[in-house]
Short mmCIF file of C-alpha atoms in Angstrom, two decimals:
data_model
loop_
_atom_site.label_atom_id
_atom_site.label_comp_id
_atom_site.label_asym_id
_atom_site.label_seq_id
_atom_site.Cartn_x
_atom_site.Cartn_y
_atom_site.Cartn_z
CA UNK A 1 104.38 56.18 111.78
CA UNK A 2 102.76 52.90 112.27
CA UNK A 3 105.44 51.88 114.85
CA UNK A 4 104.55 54.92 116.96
CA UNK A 5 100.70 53.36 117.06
CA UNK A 6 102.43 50.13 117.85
CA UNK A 7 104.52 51.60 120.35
CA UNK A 8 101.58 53.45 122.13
CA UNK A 9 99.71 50.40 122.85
CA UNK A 10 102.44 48.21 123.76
CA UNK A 11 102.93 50.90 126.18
CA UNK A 12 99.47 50.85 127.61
CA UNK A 13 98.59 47.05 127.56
CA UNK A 14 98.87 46.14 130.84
CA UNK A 15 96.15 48.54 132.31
CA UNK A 16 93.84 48.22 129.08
CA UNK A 17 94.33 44.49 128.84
CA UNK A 18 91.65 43.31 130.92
CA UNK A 19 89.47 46.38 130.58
CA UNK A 20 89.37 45.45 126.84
CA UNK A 21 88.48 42.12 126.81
CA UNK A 22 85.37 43.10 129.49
CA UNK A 23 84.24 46.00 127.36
CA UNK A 24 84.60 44.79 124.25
CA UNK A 25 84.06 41.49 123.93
CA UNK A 26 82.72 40.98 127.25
CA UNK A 27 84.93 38.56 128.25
CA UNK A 28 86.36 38.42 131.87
CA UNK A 29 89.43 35.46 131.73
CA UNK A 30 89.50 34.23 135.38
CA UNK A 31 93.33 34.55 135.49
CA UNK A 32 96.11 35.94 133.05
CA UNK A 33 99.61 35.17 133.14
CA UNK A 34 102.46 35.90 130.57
CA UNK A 35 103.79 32.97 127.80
CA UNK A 36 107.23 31.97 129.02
CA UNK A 37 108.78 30.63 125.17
CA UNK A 38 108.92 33.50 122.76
CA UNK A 39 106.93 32.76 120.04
CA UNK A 40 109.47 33.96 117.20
CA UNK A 41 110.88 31.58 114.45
CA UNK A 42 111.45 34.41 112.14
CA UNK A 43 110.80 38.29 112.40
CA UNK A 44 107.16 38.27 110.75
CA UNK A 45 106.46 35.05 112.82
CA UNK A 46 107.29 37.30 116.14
CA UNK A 47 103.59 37.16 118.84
CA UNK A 48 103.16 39.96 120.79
CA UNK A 49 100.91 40.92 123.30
CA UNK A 50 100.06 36.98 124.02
CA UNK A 51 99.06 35.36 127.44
CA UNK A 52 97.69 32.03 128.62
CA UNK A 53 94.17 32.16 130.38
CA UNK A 54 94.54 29.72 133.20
CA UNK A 55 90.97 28.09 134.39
CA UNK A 56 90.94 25.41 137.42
CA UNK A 57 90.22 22.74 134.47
CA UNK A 58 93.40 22.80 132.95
CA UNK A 59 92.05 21.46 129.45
CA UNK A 60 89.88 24.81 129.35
CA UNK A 61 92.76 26.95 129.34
CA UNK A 62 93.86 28.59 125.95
CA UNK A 63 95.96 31.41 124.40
CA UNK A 64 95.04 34.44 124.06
CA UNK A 65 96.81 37.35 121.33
CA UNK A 66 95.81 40.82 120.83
CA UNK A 67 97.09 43.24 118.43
CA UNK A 68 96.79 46.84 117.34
CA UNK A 69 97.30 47.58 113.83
CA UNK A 70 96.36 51.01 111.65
CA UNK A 71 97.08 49.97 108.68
CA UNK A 72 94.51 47.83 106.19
CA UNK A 73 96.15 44.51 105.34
CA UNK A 74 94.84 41.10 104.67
CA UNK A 75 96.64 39.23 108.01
CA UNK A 76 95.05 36.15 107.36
CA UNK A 77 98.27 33.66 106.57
CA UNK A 78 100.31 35.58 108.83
CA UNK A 79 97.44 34.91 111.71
CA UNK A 80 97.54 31.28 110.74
CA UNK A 81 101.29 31.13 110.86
CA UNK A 82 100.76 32.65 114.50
CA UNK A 83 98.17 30.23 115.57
CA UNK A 84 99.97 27.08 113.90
CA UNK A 85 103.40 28.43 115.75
CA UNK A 86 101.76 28.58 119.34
CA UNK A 87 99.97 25.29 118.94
CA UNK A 88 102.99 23.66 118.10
CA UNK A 89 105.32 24.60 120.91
CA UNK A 90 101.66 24.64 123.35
CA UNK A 91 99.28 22.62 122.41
CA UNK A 92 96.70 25.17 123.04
CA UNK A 93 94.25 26.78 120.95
CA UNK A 94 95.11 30.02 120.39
CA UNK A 95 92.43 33.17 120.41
CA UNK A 96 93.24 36.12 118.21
CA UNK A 97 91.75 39.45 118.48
CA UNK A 98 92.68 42.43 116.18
CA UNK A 99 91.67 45.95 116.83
CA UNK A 100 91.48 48.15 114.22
CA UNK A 101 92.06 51.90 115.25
CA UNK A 102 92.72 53.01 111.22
CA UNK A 103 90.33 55.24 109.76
CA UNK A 104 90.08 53.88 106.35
CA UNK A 105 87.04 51.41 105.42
CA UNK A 106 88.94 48.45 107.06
CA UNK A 107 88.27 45.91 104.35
CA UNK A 108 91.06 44.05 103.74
CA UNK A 109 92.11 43.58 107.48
CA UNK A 110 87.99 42.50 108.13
CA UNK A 111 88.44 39.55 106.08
CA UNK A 112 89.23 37.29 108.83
CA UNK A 113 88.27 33.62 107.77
CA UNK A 114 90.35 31.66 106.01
CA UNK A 115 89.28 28.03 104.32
CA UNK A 116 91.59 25.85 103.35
CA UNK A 117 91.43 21.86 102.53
CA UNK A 118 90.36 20.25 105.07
CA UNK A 119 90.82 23.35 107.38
CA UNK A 120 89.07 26.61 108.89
CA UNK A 121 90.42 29.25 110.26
CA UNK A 122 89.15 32.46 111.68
CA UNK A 123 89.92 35.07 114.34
CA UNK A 124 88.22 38.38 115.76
CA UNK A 125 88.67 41.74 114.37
CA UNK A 126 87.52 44.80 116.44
CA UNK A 127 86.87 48.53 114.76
CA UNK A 128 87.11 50.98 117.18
CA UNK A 129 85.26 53.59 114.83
CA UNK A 130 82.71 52.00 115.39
CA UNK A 131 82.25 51.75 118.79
CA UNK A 132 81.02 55.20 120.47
CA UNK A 133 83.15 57.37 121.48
CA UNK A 134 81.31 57.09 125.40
CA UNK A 135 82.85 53.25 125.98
CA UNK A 136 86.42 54.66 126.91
CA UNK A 137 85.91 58.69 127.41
CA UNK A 138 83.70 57.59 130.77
CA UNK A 139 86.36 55.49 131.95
CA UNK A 140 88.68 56.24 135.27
CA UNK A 141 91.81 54.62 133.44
CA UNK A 142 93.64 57.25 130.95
CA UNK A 143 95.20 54.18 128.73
CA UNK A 144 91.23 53.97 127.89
CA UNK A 145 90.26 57.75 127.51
CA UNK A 146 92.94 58.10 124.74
CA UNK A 147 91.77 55.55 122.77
CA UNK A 148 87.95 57.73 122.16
CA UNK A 149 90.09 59.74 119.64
CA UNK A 150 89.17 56.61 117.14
CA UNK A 151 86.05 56.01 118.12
CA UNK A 152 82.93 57.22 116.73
CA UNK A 153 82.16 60.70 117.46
CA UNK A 154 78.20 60.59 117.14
CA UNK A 155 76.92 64.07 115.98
CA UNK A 156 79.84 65.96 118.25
CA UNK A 157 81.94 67.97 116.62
CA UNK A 158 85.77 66.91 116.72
CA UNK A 159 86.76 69.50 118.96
CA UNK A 160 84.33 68.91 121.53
CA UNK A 161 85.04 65.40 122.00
CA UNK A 162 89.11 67.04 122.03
CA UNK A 163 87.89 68.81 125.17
CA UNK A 164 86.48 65.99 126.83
CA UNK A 165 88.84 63.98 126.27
CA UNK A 166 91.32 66.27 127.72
CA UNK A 167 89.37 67.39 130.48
CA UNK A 168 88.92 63.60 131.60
CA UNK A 169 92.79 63.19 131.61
CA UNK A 170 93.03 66.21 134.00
CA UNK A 171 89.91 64.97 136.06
CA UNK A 172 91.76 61.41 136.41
CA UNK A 173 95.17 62.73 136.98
CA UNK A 174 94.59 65.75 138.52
CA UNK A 175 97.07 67.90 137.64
CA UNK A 176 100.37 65.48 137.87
CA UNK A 177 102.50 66.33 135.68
CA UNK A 178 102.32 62.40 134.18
CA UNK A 179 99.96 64.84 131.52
CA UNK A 180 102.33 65.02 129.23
CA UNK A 181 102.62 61.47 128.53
CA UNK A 182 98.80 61.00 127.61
CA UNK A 183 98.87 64.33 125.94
CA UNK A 184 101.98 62.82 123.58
CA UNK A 185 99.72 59.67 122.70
CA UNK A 186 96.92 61.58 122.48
CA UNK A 187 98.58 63.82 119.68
CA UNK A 188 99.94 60.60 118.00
CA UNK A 189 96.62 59.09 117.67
CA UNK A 190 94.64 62.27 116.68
CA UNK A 191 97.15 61.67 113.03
CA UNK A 192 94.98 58.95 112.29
CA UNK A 193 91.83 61.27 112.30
CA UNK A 194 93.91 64.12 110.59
CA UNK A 195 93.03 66.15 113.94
CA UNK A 196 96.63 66.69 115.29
CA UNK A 197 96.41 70.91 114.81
CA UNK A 198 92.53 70.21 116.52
CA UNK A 199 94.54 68.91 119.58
CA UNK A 200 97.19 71.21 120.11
CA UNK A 201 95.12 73.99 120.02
CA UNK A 202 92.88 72.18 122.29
CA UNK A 203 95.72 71.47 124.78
CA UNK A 204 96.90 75.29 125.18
CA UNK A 205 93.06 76.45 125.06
CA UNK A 206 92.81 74.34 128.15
CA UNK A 207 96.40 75.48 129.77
CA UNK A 208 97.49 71.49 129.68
CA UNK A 209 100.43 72.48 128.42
CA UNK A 210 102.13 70.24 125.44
CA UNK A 211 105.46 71.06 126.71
CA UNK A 212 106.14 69.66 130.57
CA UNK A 213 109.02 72.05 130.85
CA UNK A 214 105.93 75.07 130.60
CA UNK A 215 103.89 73.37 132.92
CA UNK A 216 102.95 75.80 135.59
CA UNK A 217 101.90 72.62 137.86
CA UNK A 218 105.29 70.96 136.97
CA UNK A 219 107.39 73.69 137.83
CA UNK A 220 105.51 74.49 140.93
CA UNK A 221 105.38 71.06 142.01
CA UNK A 222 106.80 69.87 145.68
CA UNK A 223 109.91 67.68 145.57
CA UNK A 224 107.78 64.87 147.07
CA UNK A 225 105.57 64.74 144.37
CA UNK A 226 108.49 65.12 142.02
CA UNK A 227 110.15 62.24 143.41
CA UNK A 228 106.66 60.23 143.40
CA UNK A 229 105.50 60.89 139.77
CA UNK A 230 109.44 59.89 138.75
CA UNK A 231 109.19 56.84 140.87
CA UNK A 232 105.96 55.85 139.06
CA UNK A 233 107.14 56.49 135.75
CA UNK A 234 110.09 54.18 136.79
CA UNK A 235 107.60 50.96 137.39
CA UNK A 236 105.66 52.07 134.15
CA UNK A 237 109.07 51.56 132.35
CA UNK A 238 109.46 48.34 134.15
CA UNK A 239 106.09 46.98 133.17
CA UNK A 240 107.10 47.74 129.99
CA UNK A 241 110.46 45.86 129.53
CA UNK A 242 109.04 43.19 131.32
CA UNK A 243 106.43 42.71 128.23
CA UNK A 244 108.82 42.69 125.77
CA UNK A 245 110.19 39.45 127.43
CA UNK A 246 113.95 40.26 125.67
CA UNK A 247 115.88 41.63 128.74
CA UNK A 248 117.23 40.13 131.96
CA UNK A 249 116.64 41.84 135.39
CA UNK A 250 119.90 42.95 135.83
CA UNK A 251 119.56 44.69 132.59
CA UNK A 252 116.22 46.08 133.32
CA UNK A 253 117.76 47.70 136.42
CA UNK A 254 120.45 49.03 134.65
CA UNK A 255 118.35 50.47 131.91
CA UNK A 256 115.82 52.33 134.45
CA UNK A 257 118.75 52.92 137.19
CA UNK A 258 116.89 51.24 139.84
CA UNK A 259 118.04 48.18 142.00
CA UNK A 260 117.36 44.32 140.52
CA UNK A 261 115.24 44.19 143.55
CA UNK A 262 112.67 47.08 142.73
CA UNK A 263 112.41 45.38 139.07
CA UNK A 264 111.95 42.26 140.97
CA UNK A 265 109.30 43.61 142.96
CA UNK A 266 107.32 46.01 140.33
CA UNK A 267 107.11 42.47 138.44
CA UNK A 268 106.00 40.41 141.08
CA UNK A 269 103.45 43.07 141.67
CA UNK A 270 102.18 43.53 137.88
CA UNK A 271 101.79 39.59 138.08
CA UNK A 272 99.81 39.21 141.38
CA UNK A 273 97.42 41.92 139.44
CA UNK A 274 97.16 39.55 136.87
CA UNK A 275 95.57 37.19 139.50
CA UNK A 276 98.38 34.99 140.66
CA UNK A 277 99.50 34.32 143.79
CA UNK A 278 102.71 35.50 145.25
CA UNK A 279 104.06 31.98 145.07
CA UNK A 280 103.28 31.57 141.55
CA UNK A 281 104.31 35.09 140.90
CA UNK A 282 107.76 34.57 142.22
CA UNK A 283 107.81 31.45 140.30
CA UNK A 284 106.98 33.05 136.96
CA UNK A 285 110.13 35.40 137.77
CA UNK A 286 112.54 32.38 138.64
CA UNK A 287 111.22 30.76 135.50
CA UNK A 288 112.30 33.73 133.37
CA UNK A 289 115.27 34.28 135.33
CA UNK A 290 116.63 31.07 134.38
CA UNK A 291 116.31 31.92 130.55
CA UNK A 292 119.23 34.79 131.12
CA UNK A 293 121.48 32.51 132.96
#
């Protein structure tokens, strides 16, 4: 089960990236762009979710890691095997944030400092059940309004906040039948809380149906906006690929049946909204390119 909650927000980091860092730790990097090396000398040494934050004054820049984990574990050597990795091969410091969406009292994976001879180490941990419930249900960005289901609920009742939270998916995406895919993470998530039955009965109380192939809207639906909602699921699969840094173009285009141009472009895109330049966009695609050749 844990590699579904991994899954979800490897899914989601690109729209929730920057929005995360702003809103919870107030931070606003003046540019993002992806790590070219992997970072993997063996599989519990692999870095995910990592990017360099690129100032004007080069010796400001640093790396920057965030992770998603459920589960309570001590991940203090296995940080400092991550930070000692990327320093090696970047000679940057390395910032590590962990966010904690379990529901359990968290104190294994809050101990977070580690002192050693000679050397101190210490990285970020985030809780989201304890941060209300209002910080992502508010928000115009559906990556965000999922994650409220591990937030703190205040004095509302689980089913309540259900209902908001669903009725803020159907506010943002108004009916498209891209739904379902929120509604799926949505029910993944709600495990953690032991609230699963609370959301399906929330999602046919509210006619969002669980099941695309019921949707009313869905089956209805023009073949324009058919062909749009497939064509934006296509670039969502893209962005995704592309963060996992393990396949070539040609085999991104292969897996999402779409020209090696499109790819190229949905990248290029995703990386200008990271704050580069086109230039430097297009070079950050040669430069990975050349990796598969």
């Amino acid at each position: 089960m844990a590699n579904n909650y991994d899954r979800i927000f490897k899914e989601n980091i690109e729209p929730l990236l920057l929005h995360l860092l702003k809103k919870l730790l107030g931070l606003s990097p003046p540019k993002l762009v992806p790590i070219d090396a992997k970072m993997q000398a063996t599989q519990e040494a692999e870095m995910d979710n990592i990017r360099r934050v690129v100032h004007d004054d080069v010796n400001l820049d640093y790396g920057l890691q965030i992770e998603f984990h459920v589960s309570d574990e001590d991940l203090r050597k296995r940080n400092f095997l991550h930070y000692a990795l990327f320093h090696q091969i970047t000679a940057l410091p390395l910032r590590q944030i962990v966010i904690y969406g379990g529901m359990g009292l968290g104190t294994q994976i809050k101990k977070n400092y580690l002192s050693l001879s000679g050397l101190e180490f210490q990285f970020e941990v985030i809780v989201l059940k304890n941060i209300p419930k209002e910080v992502f249900l508010n928000s115009a960005i559906p990556e965000e309004v999922i994650l409220a289901i591990l937030c703190d609920f205040g004095q509302d009742a689980p089913d309540v906040v259900i209902r908001q939270i669903l009725s803020s998916l159907n506010k943002i995406l108004k009916g498209s039948f891209r739904v379902k895919k929120y509604q799926k993470q949505l029910l993944i998530l709600s495990r953690l809380r032991k609230m699963e039955i609370i959301v399906k009965t929330q999602v046919e109380a509210m006619t969002i149906h669980y099941d695309i192939e019921t949707d009313g809207l869905y089956l209805q639906g023009i073949e324009q906006g058919r062909e749009e909602g497939i064509e934006l699921e296509k670039q969502e699969f893209i962005q995704t690929l592309w963060s996992l840094q393990e396949f070539s173009l040609e085999k991104m285009a292969m897996m999402v049946k779409s020209p090696v141009e499109k790819v190229n472009e949905v990248i290029v895109s995703l990386l200008q909204a990271e704050g580069l330049n086109e230039v430097e966009a297009l070079a950050v695609v040669e430069q990975y390119k050349a990796k598969f050749d």
